[in-house]
Coordinates of C-alpha atoms in Angstrom, one line a residue:
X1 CA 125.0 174.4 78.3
X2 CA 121.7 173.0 80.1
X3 CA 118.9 172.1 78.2
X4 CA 116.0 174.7 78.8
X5 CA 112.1 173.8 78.8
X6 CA 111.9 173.3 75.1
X7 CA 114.2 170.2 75.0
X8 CA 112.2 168.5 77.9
X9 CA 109.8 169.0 76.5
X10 CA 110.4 167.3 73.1
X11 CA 111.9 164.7 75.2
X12 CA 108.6 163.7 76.2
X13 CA 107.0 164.1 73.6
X14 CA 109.0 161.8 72.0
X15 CA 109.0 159.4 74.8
X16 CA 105.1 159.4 74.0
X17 CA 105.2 159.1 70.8
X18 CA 107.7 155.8 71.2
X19 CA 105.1 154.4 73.7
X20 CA 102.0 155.6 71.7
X21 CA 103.9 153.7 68.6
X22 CA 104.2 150.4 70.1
X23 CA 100.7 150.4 71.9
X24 CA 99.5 150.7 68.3
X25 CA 102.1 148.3 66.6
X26 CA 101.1 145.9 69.3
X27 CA 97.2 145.8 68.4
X28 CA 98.1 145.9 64.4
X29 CA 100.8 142.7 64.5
X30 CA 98.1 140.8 67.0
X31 CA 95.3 141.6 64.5
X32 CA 96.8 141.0 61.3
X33 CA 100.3 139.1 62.1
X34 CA 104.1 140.4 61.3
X35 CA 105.0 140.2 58.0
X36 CA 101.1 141.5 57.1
X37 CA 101.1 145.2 58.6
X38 CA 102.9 147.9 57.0
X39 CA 104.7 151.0 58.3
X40 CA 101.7 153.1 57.2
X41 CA 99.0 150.9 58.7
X42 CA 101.0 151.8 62.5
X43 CA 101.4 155.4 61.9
X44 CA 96.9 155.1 60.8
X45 CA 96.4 153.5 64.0
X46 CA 98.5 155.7 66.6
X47 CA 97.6 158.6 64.8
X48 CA 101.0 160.4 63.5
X49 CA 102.9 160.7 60.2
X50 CA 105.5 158.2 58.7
X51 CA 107.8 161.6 59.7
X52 CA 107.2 160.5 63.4
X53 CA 107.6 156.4 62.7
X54 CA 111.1 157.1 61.1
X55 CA 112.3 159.6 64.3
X56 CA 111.6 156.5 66.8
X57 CA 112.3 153.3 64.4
X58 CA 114.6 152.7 61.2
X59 CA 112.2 150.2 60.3
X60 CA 109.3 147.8 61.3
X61 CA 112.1 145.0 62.4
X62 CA 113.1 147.1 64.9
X63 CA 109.7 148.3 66.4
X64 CA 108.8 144.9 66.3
X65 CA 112.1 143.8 68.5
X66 CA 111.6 146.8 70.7
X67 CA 107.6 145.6 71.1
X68 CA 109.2 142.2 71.9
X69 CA 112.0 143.5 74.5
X70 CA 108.9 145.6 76.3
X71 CA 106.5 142.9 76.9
X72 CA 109.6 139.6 77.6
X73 CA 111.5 142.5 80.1
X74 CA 107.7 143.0 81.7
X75 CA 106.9 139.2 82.4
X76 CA 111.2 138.5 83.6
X77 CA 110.6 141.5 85.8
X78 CA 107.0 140.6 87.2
X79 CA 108.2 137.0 88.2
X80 CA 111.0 137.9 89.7
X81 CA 109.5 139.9 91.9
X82 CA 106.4 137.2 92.6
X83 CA 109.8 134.8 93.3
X84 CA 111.3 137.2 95.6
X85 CA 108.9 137.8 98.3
X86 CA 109.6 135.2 100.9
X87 CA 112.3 133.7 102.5
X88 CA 115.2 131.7 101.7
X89 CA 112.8 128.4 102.0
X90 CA 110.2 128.0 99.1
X91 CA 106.3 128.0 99.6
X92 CA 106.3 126.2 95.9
X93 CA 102.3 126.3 95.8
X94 CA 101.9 129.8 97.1
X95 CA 104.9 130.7 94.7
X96 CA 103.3 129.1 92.2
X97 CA 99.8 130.7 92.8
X98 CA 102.3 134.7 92.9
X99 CA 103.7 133.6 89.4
X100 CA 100.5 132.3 87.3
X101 CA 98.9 135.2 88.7
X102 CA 101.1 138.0 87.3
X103 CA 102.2 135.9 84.4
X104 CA 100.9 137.8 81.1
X105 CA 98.3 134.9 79.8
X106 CA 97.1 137.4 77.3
X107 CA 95.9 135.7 73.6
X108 CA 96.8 139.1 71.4
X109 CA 100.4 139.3 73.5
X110 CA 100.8 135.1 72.4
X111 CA 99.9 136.1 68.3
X112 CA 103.1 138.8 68.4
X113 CA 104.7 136.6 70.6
X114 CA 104.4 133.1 68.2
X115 CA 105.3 135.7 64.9
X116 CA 108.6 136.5 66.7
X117 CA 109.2 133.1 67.1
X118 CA 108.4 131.7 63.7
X119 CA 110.7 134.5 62.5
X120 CA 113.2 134.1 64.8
X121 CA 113.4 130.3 63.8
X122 CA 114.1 131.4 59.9
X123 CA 116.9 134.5 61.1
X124 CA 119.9 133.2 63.5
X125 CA 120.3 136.8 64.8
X126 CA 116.8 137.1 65.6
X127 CA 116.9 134.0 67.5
X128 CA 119.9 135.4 69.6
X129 CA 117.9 138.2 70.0
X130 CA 114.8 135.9 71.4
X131 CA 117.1 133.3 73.0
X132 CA 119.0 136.3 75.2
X133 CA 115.3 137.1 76.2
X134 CA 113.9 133.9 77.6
X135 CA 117.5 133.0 79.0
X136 CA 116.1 136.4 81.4
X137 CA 113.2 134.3 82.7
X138 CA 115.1 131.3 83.0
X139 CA 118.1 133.0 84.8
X140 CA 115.0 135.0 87.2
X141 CA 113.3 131.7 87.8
X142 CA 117.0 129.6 88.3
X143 CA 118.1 132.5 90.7
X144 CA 115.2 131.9 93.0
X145 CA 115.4 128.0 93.1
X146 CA 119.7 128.4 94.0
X147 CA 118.1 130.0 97.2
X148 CA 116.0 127.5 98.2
X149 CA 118.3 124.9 97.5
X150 CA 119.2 123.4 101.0
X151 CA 115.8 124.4 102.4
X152 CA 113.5 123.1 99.7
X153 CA 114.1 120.2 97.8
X154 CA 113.5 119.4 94.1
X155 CA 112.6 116.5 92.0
X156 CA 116.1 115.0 90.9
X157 CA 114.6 114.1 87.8
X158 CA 115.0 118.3 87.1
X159 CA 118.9 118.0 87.8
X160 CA 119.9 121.4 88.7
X161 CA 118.2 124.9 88.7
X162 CA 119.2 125.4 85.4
X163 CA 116.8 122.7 84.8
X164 CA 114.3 123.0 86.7
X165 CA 114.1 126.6 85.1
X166 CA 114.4 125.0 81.7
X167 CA 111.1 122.8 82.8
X168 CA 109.4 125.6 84.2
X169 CA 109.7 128.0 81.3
X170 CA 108.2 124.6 78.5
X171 CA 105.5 124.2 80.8
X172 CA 104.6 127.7 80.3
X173 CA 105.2 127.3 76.8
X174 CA 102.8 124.6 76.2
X175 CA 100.3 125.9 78.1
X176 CA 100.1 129.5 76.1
X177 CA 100.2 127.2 73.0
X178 CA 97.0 125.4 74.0
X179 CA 95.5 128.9 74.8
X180 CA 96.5 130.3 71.6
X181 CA 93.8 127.7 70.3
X182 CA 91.3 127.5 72.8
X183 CA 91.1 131.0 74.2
X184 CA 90.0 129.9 77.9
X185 CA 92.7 132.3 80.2
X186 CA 91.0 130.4 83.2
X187 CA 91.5 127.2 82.4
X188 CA 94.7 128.0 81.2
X189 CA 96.1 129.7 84.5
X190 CA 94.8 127.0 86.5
X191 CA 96.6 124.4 84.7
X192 CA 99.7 126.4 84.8
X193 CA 99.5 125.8 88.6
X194 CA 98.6 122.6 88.6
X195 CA 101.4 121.7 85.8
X196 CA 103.9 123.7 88.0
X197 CA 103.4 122.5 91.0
X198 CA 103.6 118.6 89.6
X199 CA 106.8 120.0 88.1
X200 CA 108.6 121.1 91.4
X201 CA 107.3 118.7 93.8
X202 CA 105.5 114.9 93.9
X203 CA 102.4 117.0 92.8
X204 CA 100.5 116.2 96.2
X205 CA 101.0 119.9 98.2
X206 CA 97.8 121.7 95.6
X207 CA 94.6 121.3 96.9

């Protein structure tokens, strides 16, 4: 039997409610850190009942993970598409200037981001978890550098794409680690292109 009006809409209001969850689990982690906030302190700050919390999430872990998968699946799926949008040869300043510009440089994003880590260094299945993740990015940024191989060459000090993509994805580390501590976004983006651009070529094509 179809589902009348009723079940679509509970459908989305649950759908809401999921997103309305982790928009407020997002500010509470970045404010106060995971491991500090607890169940009631995200239902306070979206608004709804622990009833509500426990139809969406069996517990914080998992709203926490799902947080995670949101905002890693956003930044795999925005590069890509920065990476995709010229030809086989690759433009590596102006791809460079596509991929710090959509790149999520955002301080309260690094806080949740830098808990998962730390706890995903102390839990082997969280680091899976965190490790399938970034393999995403690596795999989106590898995928684009196996097309321009033949047309564009790289450093051989990076070996393959694989580790070019490995390179790539520590520079972006250290630079969100530096802004974690200094709060300057500009300055940070700007040195993500320069750092990127030394990466993947002799460093002399930036002006």
């Amino acid at each position: 039997m179809a589902a009348g009006p009723t079940a679509g809409r509970v459908t989305r209001r649950r759908v809401r409610t999921r997103a309305n969850l982790l928009d407020a689990a997002f500010e509470v982690f970045a404010a106060k850190g995971f491991g500090r906030v607890s169940i009631e302190e995200v239902c306070d700050a979206a608004g709804y009942s622990r009833g509500a919390f426990y139809s969406n999430f069996d517990s914080l872990d998992e709203l926490f993970f799902a947080l995670y998968r949101q905002r890693a699946d956003l930044i795999a799926e925005q590069v890509a598409t920065a990476l995709a949008s010229d030809g086989p040869g690759l433009d590596v300043p102006a791809a460079v200037d596509r991929v710090t510009e959509v790149l999520l440089l955002d301080r309260d994003w690094l806080l949740v981001k830098t808990d998962f880590l730390v706890h995903a260094a102390r839990d082997p299945e969280v680091a899976r978890t965190l490790l399938e993740h970034r393999g995403r990015l690596r795999r989106a940024i590898a995928d684009r550098l196996a097309r321009a191989r033949g047309h564009t060459a790289l450093p051989a000090v990076l070996g393959a794409t694989d580790g070019a993509a490995h390179a790539v994805v520590a520079a972006y580390d250290g630079v969100t680690t530096q802004l974690l501590l200094d709060r300057d976004v500009d300055h940070a983006r700007t040195w993500l292109g320069q750092l990127l651009t030394a990466l993947l070529t002799d460093g002399s094509t930036r002006h």
